[in-house]
Structures are given as structure tokens and as C-alpha cells.
Coordinates of C-alpha atoms and ligand atoms in Angstrom, one line a residue:
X62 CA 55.7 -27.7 38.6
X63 CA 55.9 -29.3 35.5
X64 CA 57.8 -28.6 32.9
X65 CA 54.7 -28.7 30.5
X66 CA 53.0 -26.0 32.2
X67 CA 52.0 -22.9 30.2
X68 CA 50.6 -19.4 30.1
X69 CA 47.6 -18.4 28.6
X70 CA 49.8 -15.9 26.1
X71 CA 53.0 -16.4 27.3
X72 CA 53.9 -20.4 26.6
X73 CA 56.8 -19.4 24.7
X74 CA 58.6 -17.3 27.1
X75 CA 57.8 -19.4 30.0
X76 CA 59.2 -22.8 28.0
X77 CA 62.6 -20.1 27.3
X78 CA 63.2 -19.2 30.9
X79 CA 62.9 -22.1 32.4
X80 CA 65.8 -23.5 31.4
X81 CA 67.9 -20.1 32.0
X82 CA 66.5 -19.8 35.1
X83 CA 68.4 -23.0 36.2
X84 CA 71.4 -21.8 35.0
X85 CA 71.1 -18.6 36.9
X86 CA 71.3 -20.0 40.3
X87 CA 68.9 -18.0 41.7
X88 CA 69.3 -16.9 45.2
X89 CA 72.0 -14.4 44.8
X90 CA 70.5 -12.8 42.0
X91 CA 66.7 -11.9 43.7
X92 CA 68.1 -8.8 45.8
X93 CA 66.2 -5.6 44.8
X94 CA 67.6 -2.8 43.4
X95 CA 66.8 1.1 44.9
X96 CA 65.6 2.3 41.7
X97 CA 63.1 -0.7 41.3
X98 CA 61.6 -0.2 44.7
X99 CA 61.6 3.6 45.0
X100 CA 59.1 3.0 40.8
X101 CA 57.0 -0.5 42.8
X102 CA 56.2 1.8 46.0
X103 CA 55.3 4.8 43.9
X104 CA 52.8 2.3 41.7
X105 CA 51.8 0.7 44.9
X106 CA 50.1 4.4 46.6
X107 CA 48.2 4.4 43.3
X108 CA 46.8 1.3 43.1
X109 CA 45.7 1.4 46.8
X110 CA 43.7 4.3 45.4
X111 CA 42.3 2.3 43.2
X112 CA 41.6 -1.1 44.9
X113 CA 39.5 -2.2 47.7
X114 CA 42.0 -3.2 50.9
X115 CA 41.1 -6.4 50.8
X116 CA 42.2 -6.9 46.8
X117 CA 45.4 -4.6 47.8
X118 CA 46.2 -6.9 50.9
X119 CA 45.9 -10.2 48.7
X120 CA 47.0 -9.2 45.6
X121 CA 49.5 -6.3 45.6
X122 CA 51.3 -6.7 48.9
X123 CA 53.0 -9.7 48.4
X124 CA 54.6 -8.3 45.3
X125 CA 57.7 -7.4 45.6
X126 CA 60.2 -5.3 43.3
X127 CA 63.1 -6.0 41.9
X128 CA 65.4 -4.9 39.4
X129 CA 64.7 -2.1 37.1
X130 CA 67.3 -1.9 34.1
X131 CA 66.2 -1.9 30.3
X132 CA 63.1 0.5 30.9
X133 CA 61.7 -2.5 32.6
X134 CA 60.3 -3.2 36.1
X135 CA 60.9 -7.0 37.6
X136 CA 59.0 -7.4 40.0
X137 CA 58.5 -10.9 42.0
X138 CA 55.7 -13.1 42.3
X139 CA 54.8 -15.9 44.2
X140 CA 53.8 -17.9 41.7
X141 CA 52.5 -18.7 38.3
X142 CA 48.6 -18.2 39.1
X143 CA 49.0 -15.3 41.1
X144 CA 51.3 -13.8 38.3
X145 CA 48.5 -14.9 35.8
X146 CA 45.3 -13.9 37.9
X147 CA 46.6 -10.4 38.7
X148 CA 47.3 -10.2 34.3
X149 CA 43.8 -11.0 33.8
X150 CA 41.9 -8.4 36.5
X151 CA 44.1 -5.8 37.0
X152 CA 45.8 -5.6 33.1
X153 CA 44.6 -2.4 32.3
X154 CA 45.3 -0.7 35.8
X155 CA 48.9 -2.0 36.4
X156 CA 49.5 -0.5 33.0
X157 CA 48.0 2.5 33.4
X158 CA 49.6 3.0 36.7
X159 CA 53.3 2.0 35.8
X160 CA 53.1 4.5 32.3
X161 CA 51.9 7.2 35.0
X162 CA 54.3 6.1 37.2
X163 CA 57.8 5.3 35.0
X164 CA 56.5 6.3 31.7
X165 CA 54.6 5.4 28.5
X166 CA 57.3 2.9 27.0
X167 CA 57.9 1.2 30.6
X168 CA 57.3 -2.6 30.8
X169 CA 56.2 -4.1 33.9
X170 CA 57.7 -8.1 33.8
X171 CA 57.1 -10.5 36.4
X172 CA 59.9 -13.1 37.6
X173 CA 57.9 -15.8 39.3
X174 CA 59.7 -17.5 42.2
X175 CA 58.7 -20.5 43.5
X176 CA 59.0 -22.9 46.9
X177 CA 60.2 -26.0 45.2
X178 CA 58.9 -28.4 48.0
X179 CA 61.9 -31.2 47.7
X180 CA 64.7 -28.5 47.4
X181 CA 63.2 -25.4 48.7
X182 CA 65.6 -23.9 46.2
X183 CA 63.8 -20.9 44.7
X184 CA 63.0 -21.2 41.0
X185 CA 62.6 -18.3 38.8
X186 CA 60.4 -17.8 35.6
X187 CA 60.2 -14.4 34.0
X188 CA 57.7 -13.3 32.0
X189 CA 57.5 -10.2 30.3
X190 CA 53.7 -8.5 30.6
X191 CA 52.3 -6.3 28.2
X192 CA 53.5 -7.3 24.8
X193 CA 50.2 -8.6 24.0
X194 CA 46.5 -8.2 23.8
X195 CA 45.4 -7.9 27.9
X196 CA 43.1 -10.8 29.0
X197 CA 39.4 -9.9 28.4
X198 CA 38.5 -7.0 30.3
X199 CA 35.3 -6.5 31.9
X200 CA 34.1 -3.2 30.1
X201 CA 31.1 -1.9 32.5
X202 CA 28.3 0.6 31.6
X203 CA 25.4 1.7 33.3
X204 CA 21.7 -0.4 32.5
X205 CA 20.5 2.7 30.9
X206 CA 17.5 2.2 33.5
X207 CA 16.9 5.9 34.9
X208 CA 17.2 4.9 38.7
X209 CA 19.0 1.3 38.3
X210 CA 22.5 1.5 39.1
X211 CA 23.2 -2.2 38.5
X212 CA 26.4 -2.5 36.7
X213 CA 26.0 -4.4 32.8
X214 CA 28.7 -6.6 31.9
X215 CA 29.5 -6.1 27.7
X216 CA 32.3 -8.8 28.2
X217 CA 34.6 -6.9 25.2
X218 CA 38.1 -6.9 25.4
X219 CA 38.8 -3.4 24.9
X220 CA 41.9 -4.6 22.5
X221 CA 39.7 -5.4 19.5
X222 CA 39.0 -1.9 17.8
X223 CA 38.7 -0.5 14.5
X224 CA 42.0 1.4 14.6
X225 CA 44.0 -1.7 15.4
X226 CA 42.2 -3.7 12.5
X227 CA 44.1 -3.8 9.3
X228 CA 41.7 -3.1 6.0
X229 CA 42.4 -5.0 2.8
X230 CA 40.5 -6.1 0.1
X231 CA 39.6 -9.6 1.7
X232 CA 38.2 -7.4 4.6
X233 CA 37.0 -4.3 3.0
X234 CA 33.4 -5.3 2.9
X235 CA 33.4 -7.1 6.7
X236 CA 34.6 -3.3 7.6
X237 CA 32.4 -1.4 6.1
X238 CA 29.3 -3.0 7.4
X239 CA 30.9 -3.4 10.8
X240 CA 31.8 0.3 10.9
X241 CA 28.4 1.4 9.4
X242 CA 26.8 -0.9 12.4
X243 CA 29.0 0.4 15.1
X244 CA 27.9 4.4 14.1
X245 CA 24.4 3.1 13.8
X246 CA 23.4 0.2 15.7
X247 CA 19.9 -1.1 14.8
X248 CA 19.3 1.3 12.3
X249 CA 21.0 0.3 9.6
X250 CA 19.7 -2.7 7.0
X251 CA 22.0 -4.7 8.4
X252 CA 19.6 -6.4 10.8
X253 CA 21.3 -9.1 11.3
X254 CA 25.0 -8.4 10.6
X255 CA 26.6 -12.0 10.0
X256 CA 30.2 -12.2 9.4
X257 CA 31.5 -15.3 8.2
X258 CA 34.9 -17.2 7.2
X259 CA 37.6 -19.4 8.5
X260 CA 39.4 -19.1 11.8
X261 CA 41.9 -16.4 12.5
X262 CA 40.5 -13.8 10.0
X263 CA 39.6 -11.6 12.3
X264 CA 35.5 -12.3 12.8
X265 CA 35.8 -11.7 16.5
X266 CA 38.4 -8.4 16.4
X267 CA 35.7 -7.0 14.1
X268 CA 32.4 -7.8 15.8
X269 CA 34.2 -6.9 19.6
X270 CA 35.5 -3.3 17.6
X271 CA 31.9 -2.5 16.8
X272 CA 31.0 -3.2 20.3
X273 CA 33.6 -1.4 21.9
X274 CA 33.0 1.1 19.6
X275 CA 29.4 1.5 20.9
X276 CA 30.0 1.5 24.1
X277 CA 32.8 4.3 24.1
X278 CA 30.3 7.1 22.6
X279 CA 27.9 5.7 25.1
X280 CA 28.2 4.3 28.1
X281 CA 24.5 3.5 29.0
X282 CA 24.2 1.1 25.8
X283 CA 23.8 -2.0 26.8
X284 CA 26.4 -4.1 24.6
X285 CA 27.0 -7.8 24.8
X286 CA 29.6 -10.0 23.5
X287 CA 28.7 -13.9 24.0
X288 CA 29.9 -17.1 22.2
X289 CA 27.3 -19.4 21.2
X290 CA 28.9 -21.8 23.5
X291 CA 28.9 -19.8 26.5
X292 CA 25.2 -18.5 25.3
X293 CA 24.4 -22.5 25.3
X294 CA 25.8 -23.1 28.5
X295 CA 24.3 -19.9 30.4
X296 CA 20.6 -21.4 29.2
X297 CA 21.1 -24.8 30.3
X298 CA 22.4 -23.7 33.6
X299 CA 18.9 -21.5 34.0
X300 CA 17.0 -24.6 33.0
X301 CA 18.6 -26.0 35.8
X302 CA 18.9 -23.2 38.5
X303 CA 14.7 -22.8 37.1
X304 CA 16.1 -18.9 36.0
X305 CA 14.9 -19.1 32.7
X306 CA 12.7 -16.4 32.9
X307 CA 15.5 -14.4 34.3
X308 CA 17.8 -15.4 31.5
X309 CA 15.1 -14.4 28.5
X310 CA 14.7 -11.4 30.1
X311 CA 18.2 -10.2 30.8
X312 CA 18.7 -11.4 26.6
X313 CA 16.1 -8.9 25.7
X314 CA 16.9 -5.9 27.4
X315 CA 20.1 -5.6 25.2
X316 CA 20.1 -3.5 22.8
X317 CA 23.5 -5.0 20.7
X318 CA 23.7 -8.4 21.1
X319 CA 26.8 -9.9 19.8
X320 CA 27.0 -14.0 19.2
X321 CA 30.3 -15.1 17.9
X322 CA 30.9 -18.5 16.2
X323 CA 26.8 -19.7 16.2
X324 CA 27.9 -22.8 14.1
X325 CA 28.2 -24.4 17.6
X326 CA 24.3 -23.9 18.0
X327 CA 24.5 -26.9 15.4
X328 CA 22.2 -29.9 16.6
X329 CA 21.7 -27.9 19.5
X330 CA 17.3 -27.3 19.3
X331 CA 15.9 -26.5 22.8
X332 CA 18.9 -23.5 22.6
X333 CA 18.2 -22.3 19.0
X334 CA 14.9 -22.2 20.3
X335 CA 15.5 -20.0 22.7
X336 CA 17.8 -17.9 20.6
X337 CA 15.1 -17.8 17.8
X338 CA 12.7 -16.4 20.2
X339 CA 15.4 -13.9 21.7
X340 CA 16.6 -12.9 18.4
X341 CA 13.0 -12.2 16.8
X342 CA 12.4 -9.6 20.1
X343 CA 15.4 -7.7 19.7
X344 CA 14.6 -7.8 16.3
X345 CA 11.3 -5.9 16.7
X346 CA 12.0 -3.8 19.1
X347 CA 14.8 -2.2 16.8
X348 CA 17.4 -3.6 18.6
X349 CA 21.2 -4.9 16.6
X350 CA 21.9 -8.4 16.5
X351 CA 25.7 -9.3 15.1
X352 CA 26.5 -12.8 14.1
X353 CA 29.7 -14.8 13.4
X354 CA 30.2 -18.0 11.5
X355 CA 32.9 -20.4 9.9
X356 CA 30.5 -20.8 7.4
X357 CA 27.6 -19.4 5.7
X358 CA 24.6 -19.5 7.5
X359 CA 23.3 -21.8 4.8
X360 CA 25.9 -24.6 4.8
X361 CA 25.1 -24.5 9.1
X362 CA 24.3 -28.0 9.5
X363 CA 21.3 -28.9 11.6
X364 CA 20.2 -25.8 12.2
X365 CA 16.3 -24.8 12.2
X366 CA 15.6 -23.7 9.0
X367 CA 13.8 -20.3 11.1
X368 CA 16.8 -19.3 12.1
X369 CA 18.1 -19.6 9.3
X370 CA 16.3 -17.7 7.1
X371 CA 15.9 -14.7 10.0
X372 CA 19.9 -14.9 9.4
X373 CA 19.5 -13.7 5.8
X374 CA 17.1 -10.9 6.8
X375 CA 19.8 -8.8 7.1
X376 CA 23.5 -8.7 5.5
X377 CA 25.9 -12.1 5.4
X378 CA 29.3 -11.1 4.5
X379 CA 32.3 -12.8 4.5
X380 CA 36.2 -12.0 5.6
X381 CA 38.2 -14.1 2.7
X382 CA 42.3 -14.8 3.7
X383 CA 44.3 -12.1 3.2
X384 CA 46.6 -11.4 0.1
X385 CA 50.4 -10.5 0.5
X386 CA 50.5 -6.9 0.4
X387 CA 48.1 -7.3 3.5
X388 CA 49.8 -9.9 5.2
X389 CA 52.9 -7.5 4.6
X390 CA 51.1 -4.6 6.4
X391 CA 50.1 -6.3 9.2
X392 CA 53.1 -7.6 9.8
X393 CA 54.3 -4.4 9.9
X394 CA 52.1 -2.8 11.9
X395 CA 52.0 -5.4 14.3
X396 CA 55.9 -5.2 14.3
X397 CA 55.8 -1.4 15.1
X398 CA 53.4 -1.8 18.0
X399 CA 55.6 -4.6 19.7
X400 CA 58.7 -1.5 19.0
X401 CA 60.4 -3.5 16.6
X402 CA 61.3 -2.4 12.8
X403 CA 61.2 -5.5 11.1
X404 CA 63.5 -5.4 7.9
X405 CA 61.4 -5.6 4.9
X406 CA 63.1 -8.7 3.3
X407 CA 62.2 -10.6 6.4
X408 CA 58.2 -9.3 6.8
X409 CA 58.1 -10.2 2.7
X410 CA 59.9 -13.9 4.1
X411 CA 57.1 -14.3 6.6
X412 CA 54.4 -12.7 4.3
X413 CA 55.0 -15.7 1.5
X414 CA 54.9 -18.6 3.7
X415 CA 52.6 -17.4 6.5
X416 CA 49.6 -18.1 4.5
X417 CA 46.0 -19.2 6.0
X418 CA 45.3 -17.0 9.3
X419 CA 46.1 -13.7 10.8
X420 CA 46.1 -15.6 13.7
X421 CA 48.8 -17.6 12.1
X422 CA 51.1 -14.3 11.1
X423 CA 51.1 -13.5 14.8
X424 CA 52.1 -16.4 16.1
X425 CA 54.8 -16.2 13.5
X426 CA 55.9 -12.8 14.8
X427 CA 55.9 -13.1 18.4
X428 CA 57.7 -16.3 17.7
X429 CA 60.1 -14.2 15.8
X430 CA 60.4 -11.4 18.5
X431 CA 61.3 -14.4 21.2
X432 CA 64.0 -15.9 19.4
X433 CA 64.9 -12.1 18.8
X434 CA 65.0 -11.0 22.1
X435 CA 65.2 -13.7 24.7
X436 CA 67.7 -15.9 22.8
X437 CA 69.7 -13.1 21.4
X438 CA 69.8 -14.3 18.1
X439 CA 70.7 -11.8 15.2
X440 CA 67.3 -10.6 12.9
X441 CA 67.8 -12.2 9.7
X442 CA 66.1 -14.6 7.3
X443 CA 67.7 -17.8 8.7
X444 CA 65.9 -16.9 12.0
X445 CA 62.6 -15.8 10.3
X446 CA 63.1 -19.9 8.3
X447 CA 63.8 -21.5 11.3
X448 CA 60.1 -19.5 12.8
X449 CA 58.3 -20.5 9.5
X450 CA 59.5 -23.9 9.8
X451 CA 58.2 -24.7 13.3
X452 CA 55.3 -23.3 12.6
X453 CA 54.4 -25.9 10.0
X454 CA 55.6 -28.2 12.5
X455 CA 53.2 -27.9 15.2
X456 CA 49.9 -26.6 14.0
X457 CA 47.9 -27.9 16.8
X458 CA 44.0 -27.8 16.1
X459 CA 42.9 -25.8 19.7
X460 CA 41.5 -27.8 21.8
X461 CA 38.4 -27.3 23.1
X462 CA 36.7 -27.7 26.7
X463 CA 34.3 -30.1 25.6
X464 CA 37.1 -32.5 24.1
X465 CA 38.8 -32.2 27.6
X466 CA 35.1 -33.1 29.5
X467 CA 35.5 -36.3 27.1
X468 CA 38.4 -37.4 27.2
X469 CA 38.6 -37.0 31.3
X470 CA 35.3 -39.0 31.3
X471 CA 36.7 -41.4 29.5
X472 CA 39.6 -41.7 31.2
X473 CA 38.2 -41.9 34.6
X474 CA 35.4 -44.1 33.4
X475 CA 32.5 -41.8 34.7
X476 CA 29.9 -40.2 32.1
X477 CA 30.6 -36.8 31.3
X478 CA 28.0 -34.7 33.3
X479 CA 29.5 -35.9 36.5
X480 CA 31.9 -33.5 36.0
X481 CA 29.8 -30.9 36.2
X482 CA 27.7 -32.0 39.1
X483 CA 28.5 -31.0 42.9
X484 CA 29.8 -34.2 44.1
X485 CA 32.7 -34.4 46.4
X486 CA 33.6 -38.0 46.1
X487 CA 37.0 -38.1 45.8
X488 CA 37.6 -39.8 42.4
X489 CA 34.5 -37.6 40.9
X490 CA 36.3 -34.5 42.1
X491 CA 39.7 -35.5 41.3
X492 CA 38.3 -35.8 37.6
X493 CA 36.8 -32.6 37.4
X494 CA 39.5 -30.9 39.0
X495 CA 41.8 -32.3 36.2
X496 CA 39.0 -31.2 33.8
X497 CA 39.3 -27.8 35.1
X498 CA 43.3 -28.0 35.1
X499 CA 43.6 -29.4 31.7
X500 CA 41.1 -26.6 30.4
X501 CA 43.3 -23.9 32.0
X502 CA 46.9 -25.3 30.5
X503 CA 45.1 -26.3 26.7
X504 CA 42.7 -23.4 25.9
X505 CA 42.2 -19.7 25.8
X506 CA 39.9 -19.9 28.1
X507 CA 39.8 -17.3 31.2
X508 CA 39.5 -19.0 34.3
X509 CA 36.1 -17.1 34.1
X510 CA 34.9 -18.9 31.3
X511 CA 36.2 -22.3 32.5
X512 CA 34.1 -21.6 35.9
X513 CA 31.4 -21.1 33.4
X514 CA 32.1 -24.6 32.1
X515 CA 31.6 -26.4 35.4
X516 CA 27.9 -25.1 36.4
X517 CA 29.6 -22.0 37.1
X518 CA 31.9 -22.0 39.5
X519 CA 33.7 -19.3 40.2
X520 CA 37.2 -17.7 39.4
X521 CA 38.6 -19.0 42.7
X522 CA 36.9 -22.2 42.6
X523 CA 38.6 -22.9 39.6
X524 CA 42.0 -21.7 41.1
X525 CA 41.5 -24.0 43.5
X526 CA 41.4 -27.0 41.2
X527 CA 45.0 -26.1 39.4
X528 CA 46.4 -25.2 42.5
X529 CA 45.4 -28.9 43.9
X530 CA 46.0 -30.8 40.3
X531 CA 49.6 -28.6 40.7
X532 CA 49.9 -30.0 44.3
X533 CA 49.1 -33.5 43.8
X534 CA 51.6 -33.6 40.6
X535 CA 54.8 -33.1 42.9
X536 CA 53.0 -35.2 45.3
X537 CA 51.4 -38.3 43.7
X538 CA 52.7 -40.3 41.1
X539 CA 49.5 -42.1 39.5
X540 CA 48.1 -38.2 39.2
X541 CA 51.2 -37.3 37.5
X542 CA 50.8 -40.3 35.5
X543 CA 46.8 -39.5 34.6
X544 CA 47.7 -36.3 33.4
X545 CA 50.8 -37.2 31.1
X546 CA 48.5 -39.3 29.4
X547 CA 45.7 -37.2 29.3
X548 CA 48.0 -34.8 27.7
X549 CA 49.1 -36.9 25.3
X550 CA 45.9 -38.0 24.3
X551 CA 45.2 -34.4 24.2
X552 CA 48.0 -33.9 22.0
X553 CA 47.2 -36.7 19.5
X554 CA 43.8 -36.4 19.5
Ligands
ADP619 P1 38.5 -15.3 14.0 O1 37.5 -14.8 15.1 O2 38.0 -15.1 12.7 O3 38.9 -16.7 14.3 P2 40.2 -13.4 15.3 O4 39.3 -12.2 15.2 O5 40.3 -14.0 16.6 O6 39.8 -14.4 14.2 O7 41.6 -12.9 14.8 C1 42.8 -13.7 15.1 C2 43.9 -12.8 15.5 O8 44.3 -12.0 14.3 C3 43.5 -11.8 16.5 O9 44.6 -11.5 17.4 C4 43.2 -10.5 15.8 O10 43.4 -9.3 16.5 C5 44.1 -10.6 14.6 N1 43.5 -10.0 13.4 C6 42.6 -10.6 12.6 N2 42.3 -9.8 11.5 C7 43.1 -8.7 11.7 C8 43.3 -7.5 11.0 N3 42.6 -7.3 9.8 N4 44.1 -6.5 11.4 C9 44.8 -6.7 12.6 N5 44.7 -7.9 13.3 C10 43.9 -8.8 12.9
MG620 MG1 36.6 -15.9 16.6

């Protein structure tokens, strides 16, 4: 495995243990201790409650316990996508299972041990779970339909609510109209609700807590959370399956529809269309439409003018950076909810020179708490520097999926929407599957929405691909080669 490879959440520890793990030696060390297994076997009789056999026999058996000291569970893994694909379906099960099991304040961590083909030496990578927001979970609720039992998907991540969003003045407004929406959906003026500012303010926590918030005093409302990206994608995949009928009425039957980030609809006509024509029908039928933007909806460049003006029909409002005294407090509170009392001359340290994002204050923090924890350094303001400093450093610009279509493309010569097509030549494959890999090491993305990417394919598809990009890197030098580069590339973009 390479050495660049990442976690979704969890690059930093991954990059930390590595290099312990070495030292560690490793085979000795992996026997289980009585305490651990007596806690996994107990968790184990309720998950088999909860899962179907099949899911239990592939995903739960083969994990094995191991030490428990700390209040924490280690349990092993057999490797990094297994340890990552179990975090993103089962999150909110393992967690609920192991507070029933050990207690509320009990931490589940995974120590990943892998076949090393050349050496077959095992070699071990911790990382701690649940210290941060679970993958997106897929939050169900009936159709509302009398009679149709079809499950709706809302797509909220049941992290984003209103208690766990801290107010200030640069938010106060954002929250009031979110909150108002969320107790009142389609009845308020607020018809659209478009909330707009620059990334990491906290657009999407506040549009998913009014949707979450929705759906929790009632189940059969029919909530959904979209990107315009993944909105685009979804319409030009019914164009092409000839589902588009399908697709406009699935849109209209929702009675919240949530659209974060629409500036992507830019230049974009056949889909702003589309969503012109959606939006107008929720719109008459009473129905809430909620909006995000890095901009105002009148500096969106080539958008229809339509759409535009149906944006102001309702309430634009916008989330401005935060000021100290509320960078202070969510440091804190953030603090608290990780278990850490943060001394108040370091949160003021991090408060001054953590400026633009929340985003950015939280990478900050967990930064902080690493350091703190996995490299046993002391909590003081040379530490909370040495954080501030490498985070002026590196401030990579994300990287998006479309970027990685382009630049593998390029790279292997072919035009882009061979990637997306079902060809199984090898060199069309081997660029997609790269695609696919590079998407899952550089973005957010859930291997979900990468699927979604590549004419939806599925989760397992997509597994697939890494595994075999993982495979052919220990196996093929000009792979390995490809991929360095493409990750430089990446990098310097
Ligand atoms: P945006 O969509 O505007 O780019 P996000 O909603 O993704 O920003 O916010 C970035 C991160 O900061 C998220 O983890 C979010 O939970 C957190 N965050 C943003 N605003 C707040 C807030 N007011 N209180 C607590 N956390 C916040
Ligand atoms: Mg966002």
C-alpha cells in the first residue's frame, strides 16, 4: 500500500501510525486480550440482530477483537476498505451497539492489518473511529403514499442539526430563517430559502439541520438533500437510460427539496431547464425548496435569467465569516465534544489566526488533538503555532471529481466520457479505474457518490476499482508510475 494513501476523515492518523506501526514489530503485539473479546462477542449477538446473515457473514465475522485498555475497543481489520466501508454503512449501529454494550464514552478503534505480499509481514494501522462526523447516513422515511411501502432516501447526514450549530451574529439571520423553515416547511415566505456565502461557513450543516429536523417530527415527509452536481448528473444519466419521465416525477413528489451549492448549474441549460420546471411545480403545489450558493444568486454566472429571478421569490440570505468571540466558542464547543478542555489562551491562539472558514477551525483542532494525543506532545501554545503554521502551509483547494475525469483523460490520451462508458478494453478500464481510485484517495466523496460519477456504478463496483488500482501498485511499476504523477499533477494543479 502506498504510503500516500488516505482516509476519507482520518488522513492524519493514518499518515501518524504508519510509521509507529513499523516500529512496533507487529506480530507479537496482535494477541487479544479476554476483556476485548468477552465486549466484541457481546457487540457481535447484537449486531446479528440487526443485520441480514449475509452482511454479518461478510462484514462482521471477519473482525476480530483485540485489546481493550483506555475505554477503547481495538478491534482488527483486514484492511483499509473494509475498515472504511463498514465506517460508512454501519457508523451509527457499531456506535450504538458498543455505547449499549461498554458504555456511552467507549470508543471503538480499528487497527488494520495487512498481507504485505513481498514480506507477508503483517502491517498495522490504527485508526481511531468515532471522533468525527459519521459518513452520510442514509436517513429513510416512508413515501407518505397510504399503501406504498417503498422506502425514500432524504440522503441527510444525521450529524448536521440545529443543536450542534453554533449561532453568532454572521449566522444569526441564516438561522433564523433555517429554523423558521424547518418548523414550517412550505409555509413560510421563505419560498425559496437561499443561503449563500463562502466555503466552510456552514451552508450545508444548516440546510441538512432543517432537513433532519423535518424528518425527525415526521417521518412520512418526504425530505431531500441533493448537490446540484449530483442533481446534474442523475438527469443526464435519465436522458441516457430514457428515465426522464421517471426522474421529473420522483423530483416532484418531494415535498422539501434541498439543492446545495447550485452555482455548479452554471452554463449548464438543458439541467436548469429541468430544474426550472421542477422548481416552479413544487413551488405551486406548496411545496419548500432550499438553496445554497457561494454567491448571490445574482452574481451566478450563466445562469437563465428565470431561474434567477424565481430565486429571489423568496428569501436570499447570507452566512458572513465568523468574528472571534464566535470562532472562540466553537472552538470550544467542538473541543468539549471531542472530551478535551482546551485552555483558553490556546482556543484565543487558534481563534486569532484561524480566520476564513469553520471548516478551517476544525481542521485546526483535530490537528491539534492528533499532535495531542497520538504524538504525546504537551498542550501548549508552541503546539497550537506549530498547528497554525502547517495550516497556512498546505491549504489545498479540494479537488474535485471532474478535475480527476480531466486530468486522467488527459493523461491517458482518451476524451473524457470514455470514462464513463462500459467499455472493458484494458487501457479504457485501467483509466477509469484510476479515475475511480484517484476520486476515492482526493475527495470527500462516498464511494456512493463516486459510483454516481461513473454512470452509476455501484458501491462495490467502485471497490473493486481501488482494490485493483491498490493491486496493480505493488504489482506494476508503470501503474505506480501513472499514479505518482497523476498525483502530482493533482497536487499542483
Ligand atoms: P459550507 O457548506 O458553507 O462550505 P459546511 O456546512 O460544510 O460549510 O461547514 C464546514 C464545517 O464547519 C462542517 O463540518 C460544519 O459542521 C462546520 N460548521 C460550520 N458552521 C458551523 C457552526 N455555526 N457551528 C458549528 N459547526 C459549524
Ligand atoms: Mg457545502
Amino acid at each position: 500500500m502506498s504510503e500516500n494513501t488516505q482516509f476519507d476523515t482520518l488522513s492524519l492518523f493514518t499518515e501518524q501510525q504508519t510509521t509507529n506501526t513499523t516500529e512496533q514489530g507487529l506480530k507479537g503485539t496482535l494477541k487479544p486480550d479476554k476483556t476485548a473479546v468477552a465486549y466484541w462477542t457481546k457487540c457481535l449477538e447484537i449486531i446479528r440482530d440487526n443485520v441480514t446473515p449475509h452482511v454479518f457473514n461478510t462484514w462482521f465475522e471477519p473482525i476480530k477483537a483485540l485489546y481493550w485498555s483506555n475505554n477503547q475497543l481495538t478491534v482488527k481489520v483486514p484492511s483499509q476498505f473494509f475498515c472504511e466501508w463498514i465506517e460508512e454503512q454501519f457508523y451509527s449501529l457499531l456506535q450504538k451497539t458498543i455505547s449499549q454494550v461498554i458504555g456511552e464514552d467507549a470508543r471503538l478503534q480499528y487497527q488494520i492489518v495487512v498481507d504485505s505480499n513481498d514480506t507477508l509481514e503483517e502491517r498495522t494501522i490504527k485508526v481511531p473511529a468515532f471522533r468525527y462526523p459519521p459518513h452520510p447516513v442514509q436517513n429513510e422515511s416512508r413515501s407518505g403514499v397510504p399503501g406504498d411501502r417503498s422506502l425514500f432516501i432524504t440522503n441527510l447526514n444525521t450529524y448536521y442539526s440545529f443543536d450542534n450549530f453554533v449561532k453568532g451574529e454572521s449566522n444569526q439571520l441564516a438561522f433564523a430563517a433555517a429554523h423558521a423553515v424547518s418548523q414550517k416547511p412550505g409555509k413560510t415566505r421563505f419560498k425559496p430559502l437561499v443561503i449563500y456565502g463562502d466555503t466552510g461557513l456552514g451552508k450545508t450543516h444548516l440546510v441538512q439541520a432543517i432537513g433532519n429536523s423535518i424528518v425527525q417530527k415526521n417521518r412520512n415527509a418526504r425530505v431531500l438533500y441533493i448537490t446540484s452536481e449530483r442533481f446534474t448528473m442523475e438527469f443526464i444519466n435519465a436522458i441516457q437510460n430514457n428515465t426522464v419521465n421517471e426522474f421529473i416525477n420522483l423530483y416532484r413528489s418531494i415535498d422539501v427539496l434541498i439543492v446545495d451549492d447550485i452555482q455548479f448549474f452554471s452554463g449548464k441549460e438543458k439541467t436548469q431547464d429541468n430544474f426550472f420546471h421542477t422548481f416552479n411545480a413544487l413551488h405551486q403545489d406548496g411545496k419548500q425548496v432550499i438553496l445554497t450558493s457561494d454567491k448571490p444568486p445574482r452574481d451566478l454566472k450563466d445562469v437563465d435569467d428565470r431561474l434567477v429571478s424565481r430565486y429571489h421569490w423568496g428569501l436570499i440570505v447570507d452566512i458572513q465569516p465568523p468574528d472571534l468571540e464566535m470562532r472562540m466558542a466553537i472552538l470550544q464547543r467542538k473541543s468539549q465534544n471531542e472530551g478535551f478542555e482546551l485552555p483558553n489562551d490556546i482556543i484565543e491562539y487558534i481563534a486569532k489566526n484561524v480566520t476564513n472558514s469553520i471548516r478551517e477551525l476544525e481542521g485546526a483542532l483535530t490537528n491539534l488533538i492528533v499532535r495531542y494525543s497520538l504524538d504525546n506532545r504537551e498542550l501548549n501554545i508552541e503546539l497550537a503555532q506549530e498547528v497554525v503554521k502547517g495550516l497556512s502551509k498546505k491549504e489545498p483547494k479540494p479537488v474535485t471529481i471532474t478535475e480527476i475525469k480531466k486530468l486522467v483523460a488527459d493523461f491517458y490520451k482518451q476524451p473524457v466520457e470514455i470514462l464513463e462508458s462500459k467499455s472493458r478494453k484494458h487501457e479504457i478500464a485501467l483509466a477509469r479505474q484510476m479515475a475511480i481510485y484517484l476520486a476515492k484517495q482526493m475527495t470527500q466523496l462516498s464511494l456512493k457518490s463516486i459510483g454516481s460519477n461513473f454512470s452509476n456504478r455501484d458501491h462495490s463496483t467502485v471497490l473493486h476499482s481501488c482494490q485493483t488500482i491498490e493491486n496493480y501498485l505493488v504489482t506494476d511499476p508503470s501503474v505506480k508510475s501513472a499514479y505518482e504523477t497523476l498525483i502530482k499533477n493533482l497536487k499542483n494543479r
